[in-house]
PDB file of C-alpha atoms in Angstrom:
ATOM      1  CA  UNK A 917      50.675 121.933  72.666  1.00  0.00           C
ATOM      2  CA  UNK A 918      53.966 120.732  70.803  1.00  0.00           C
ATOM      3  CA  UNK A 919      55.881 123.447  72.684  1.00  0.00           C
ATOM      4  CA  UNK A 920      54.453 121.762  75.782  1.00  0.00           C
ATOM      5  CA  UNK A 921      55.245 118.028  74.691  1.00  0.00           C
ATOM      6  CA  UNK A 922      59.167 119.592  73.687  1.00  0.00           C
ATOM      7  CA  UNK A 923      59.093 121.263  77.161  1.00  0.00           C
ATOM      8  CA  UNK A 924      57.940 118.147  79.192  1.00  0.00           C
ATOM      9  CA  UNK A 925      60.330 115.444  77.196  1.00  0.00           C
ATOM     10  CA  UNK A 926      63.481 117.788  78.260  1.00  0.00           C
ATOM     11  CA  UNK A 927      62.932 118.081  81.646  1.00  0.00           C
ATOM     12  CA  UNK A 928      62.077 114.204  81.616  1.00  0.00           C
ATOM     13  CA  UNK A 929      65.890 113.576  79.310  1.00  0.00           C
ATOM     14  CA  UNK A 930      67.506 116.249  82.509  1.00  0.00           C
ATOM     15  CA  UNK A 931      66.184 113.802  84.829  1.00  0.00           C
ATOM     16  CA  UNK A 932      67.683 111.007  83.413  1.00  0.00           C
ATOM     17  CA  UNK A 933      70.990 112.305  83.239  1.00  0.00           C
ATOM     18  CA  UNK A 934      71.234 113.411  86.414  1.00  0.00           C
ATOM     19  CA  UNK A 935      69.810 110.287  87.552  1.00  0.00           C
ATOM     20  CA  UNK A 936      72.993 108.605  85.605  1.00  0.00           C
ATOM     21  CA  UNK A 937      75.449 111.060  87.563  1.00  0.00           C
ATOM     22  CA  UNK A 938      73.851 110.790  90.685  1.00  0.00           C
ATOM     23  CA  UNK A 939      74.404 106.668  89.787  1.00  0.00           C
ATOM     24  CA  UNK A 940      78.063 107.094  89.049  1.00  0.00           C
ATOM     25  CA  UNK A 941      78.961 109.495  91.683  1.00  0.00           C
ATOM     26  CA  UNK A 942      77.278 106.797  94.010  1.00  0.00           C
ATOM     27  CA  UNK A 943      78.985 103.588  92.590  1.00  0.00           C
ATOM     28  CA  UNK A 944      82.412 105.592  92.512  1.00  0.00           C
ATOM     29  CA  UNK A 945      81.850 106.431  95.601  1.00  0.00           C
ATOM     30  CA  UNK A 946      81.071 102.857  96.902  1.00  0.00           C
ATOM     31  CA  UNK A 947      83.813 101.654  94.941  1.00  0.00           C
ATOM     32  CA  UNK A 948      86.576 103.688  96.846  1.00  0.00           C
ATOM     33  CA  UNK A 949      85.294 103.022 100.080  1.00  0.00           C
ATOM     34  CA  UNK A 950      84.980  99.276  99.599  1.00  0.00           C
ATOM     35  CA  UNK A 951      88.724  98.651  97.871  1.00  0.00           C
ATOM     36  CA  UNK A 952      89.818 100.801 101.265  1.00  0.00           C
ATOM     37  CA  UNK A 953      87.705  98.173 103.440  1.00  0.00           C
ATOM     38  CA  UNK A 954      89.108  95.448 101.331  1.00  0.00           C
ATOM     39  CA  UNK A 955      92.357  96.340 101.684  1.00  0.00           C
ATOM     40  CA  UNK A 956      92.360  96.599 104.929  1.00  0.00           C
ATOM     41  CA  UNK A 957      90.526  93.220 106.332  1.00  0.00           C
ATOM     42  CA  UNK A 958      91.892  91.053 104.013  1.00  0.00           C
ATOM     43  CA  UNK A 959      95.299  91.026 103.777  1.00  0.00           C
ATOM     44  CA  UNK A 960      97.464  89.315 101.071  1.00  0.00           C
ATOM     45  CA  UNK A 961      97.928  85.576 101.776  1.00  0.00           C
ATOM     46  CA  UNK A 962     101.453  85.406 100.531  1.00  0.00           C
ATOM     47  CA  UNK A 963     104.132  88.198 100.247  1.00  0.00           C
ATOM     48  CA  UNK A 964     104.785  91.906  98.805  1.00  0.00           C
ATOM     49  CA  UNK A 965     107.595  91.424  96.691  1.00  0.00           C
ATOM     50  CA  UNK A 966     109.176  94.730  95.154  1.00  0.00           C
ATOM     51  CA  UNK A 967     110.107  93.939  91.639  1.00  0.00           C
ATOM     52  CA  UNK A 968     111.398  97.667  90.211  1.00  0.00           C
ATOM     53  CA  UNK A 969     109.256 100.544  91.629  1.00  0.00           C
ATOM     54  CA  UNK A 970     105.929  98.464  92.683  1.00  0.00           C
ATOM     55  CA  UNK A 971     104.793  95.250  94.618  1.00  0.00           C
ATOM     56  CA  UNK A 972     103.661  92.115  93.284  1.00  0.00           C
ATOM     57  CA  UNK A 973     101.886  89.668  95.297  1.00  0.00           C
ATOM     58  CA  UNK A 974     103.426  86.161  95.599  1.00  0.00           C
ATOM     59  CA  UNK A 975     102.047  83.328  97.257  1.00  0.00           C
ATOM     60  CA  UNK A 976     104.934  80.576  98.037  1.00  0.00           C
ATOM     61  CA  UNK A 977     103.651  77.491 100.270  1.00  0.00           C
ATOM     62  CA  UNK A 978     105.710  74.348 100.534  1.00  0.00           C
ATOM     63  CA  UNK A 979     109.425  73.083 100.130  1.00  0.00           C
ATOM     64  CA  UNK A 980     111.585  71.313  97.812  1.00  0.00           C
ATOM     65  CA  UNK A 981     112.649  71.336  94.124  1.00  0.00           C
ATOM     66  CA  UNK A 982     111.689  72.413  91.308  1.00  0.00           C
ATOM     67  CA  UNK A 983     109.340  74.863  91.842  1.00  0.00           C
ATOM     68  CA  UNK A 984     105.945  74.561  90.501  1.00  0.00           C
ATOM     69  CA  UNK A 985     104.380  78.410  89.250  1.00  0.00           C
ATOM     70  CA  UNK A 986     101.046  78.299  89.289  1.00  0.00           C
ATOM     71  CA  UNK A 987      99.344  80.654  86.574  1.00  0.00           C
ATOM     72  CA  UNK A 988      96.104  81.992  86.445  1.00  0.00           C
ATOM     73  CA  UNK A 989      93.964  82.353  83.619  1.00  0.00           C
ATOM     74  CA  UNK A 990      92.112  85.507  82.403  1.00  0.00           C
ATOM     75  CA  UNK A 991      89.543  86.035  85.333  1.00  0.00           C
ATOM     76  CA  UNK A 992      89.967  88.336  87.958  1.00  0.00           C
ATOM     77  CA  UNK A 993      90.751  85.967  90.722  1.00  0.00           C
ATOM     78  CA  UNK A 994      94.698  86.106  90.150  1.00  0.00           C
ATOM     79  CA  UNK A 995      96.741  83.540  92.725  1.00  0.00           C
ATOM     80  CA  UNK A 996      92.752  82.979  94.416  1.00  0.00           C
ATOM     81  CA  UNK A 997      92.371  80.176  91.660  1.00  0.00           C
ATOM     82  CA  UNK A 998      95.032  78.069  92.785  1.00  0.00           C
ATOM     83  CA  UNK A 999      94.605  77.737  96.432  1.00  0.00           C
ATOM     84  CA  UNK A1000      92.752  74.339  97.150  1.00  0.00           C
ATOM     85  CA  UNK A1001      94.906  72.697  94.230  1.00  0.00           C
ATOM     86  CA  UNK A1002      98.351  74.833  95.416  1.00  0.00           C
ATOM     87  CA  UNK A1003      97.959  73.351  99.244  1.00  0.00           C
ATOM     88  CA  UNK A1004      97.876  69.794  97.492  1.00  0.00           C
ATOM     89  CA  UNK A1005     100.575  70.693  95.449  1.00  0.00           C
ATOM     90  CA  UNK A1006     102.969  72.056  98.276  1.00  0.00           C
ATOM     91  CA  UNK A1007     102.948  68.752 100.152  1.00  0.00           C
ATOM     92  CA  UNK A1008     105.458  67.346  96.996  1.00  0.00           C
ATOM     93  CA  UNK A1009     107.547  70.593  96.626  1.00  0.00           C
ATOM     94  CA  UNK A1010     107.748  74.077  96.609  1.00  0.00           C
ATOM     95  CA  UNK A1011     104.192  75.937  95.006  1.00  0.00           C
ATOM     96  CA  UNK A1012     103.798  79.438  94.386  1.00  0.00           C
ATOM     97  CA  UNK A1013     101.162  81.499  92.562  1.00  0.00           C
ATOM     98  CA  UNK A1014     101.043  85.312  92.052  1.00  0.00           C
ATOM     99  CA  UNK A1015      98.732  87.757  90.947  1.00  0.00           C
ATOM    100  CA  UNK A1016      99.398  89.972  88.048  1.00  0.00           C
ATOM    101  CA  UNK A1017     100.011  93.591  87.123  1.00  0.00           C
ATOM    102  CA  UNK A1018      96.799  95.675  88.868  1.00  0.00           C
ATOM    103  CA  UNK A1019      95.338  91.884  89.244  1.00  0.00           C
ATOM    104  CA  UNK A1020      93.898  91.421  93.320  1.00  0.00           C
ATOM    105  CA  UNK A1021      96.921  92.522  95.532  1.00  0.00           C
ATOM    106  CA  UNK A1022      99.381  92.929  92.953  1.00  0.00           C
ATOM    107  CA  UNK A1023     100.304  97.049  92.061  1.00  0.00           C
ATOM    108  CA  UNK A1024      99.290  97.979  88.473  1.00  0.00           C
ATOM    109  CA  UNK A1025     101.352  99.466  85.940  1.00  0.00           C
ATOM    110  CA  UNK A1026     101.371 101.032  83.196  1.00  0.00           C
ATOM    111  CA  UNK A1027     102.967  99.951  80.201  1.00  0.00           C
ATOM    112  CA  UNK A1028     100.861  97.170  78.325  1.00  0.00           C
ATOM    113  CA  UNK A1029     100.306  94.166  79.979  1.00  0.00           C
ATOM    114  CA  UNK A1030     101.663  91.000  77.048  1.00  0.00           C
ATOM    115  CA  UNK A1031     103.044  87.973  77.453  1.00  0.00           C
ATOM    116  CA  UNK A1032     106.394  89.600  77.131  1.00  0.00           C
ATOM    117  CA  UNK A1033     105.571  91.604  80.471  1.00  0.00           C
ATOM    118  CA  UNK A1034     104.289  88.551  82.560  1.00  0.00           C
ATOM    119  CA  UNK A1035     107.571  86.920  82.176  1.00  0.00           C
ATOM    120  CA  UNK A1036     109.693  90.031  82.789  1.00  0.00           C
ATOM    121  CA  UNK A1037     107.552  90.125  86.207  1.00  0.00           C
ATOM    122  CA  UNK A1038     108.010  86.403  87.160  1.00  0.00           C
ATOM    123  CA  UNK A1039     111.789  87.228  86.164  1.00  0.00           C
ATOM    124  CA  UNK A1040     111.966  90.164  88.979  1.00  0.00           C
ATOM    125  CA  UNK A1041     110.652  88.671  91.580  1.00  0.00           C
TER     126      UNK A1041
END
C-alpha cells in the first residue's frame, strides 16, 4: 500500500513540473511574440539616438532655452510618465524625456546600470 501511495505522489510531483514547463514555455513564448507585436505597432514617440554602439530613445517636444530633462523614476514606464506634464512644459521651452538603458524603447546594455551610467547616457546623446 505505501509502495502504491510513493508511486501515486510521483507521478502527481511529474505532473506538476511539467505543468510548470509547459507554463514557462507558454509565457516565453507569449512574451516574444508580444514585444515583436509591440514593437512593431507602436512606434517610439520621440527619436533613436545612437549614443556608442546602441539606441536610446529621446523624446524632445518644444523650443527655447534651457532645456528642461525630464527624469523618470523607478517604474517601468521610462519617458511614458512625463507626457501630459512634458506637452505643458514644451509650450515655455524646450522638454525632453528619455527612457533608460533596456527601459521601453531604449536598447539595454550591459554593464551595471548606476547613477554614474545615467549621466554618461544623457552625456552621449
Amino acid at each position: 500500500m505505501l509502495r502504491g501511495i510513493l508511486r501515486w505522489l510521483k507521478r502527481i510531483g511529474l505532473a506538476i513540473v511539467v505543468l510548470i514547463v509547459c507554463a514557462t514555455l507558454f509565457g516565453a513564448g507569449y512574451e516574444f511574440f508580444a514585444r515583436r507585436h509591440a514593437h512593431t505597432a507602436y512606434p517610439p514617440p520621440g527619436q533613436m539616438v545612437d549614443i556608442g554602439g546602441r539606441k536610446m530613445h529621446l523624446d524632445c517636444r518644444g523650443t527655447g532655452s534651457p532645456t528642461v530633462i525630464l527624469e523618470s523614476g523607478l517604474d517601468t514606464n521610462g519617458s511614458l510618465s512625463w507626457d501630459k506634464v512634458q506637452d505643458e512644459i514644451a509650450q515655455l521651452t524646450r522638454t525632453c524625456s528619455y527612457d533608460r538603458a533596456g527601459v521601453m524603447w531604449s536598447e539595454p546594455k550591459a554593464t551595471p546600470q548606476d547613477a554614474d551610467a545615467v549621466v554618461a547616457d544623457l552625456h552621449a546623446t
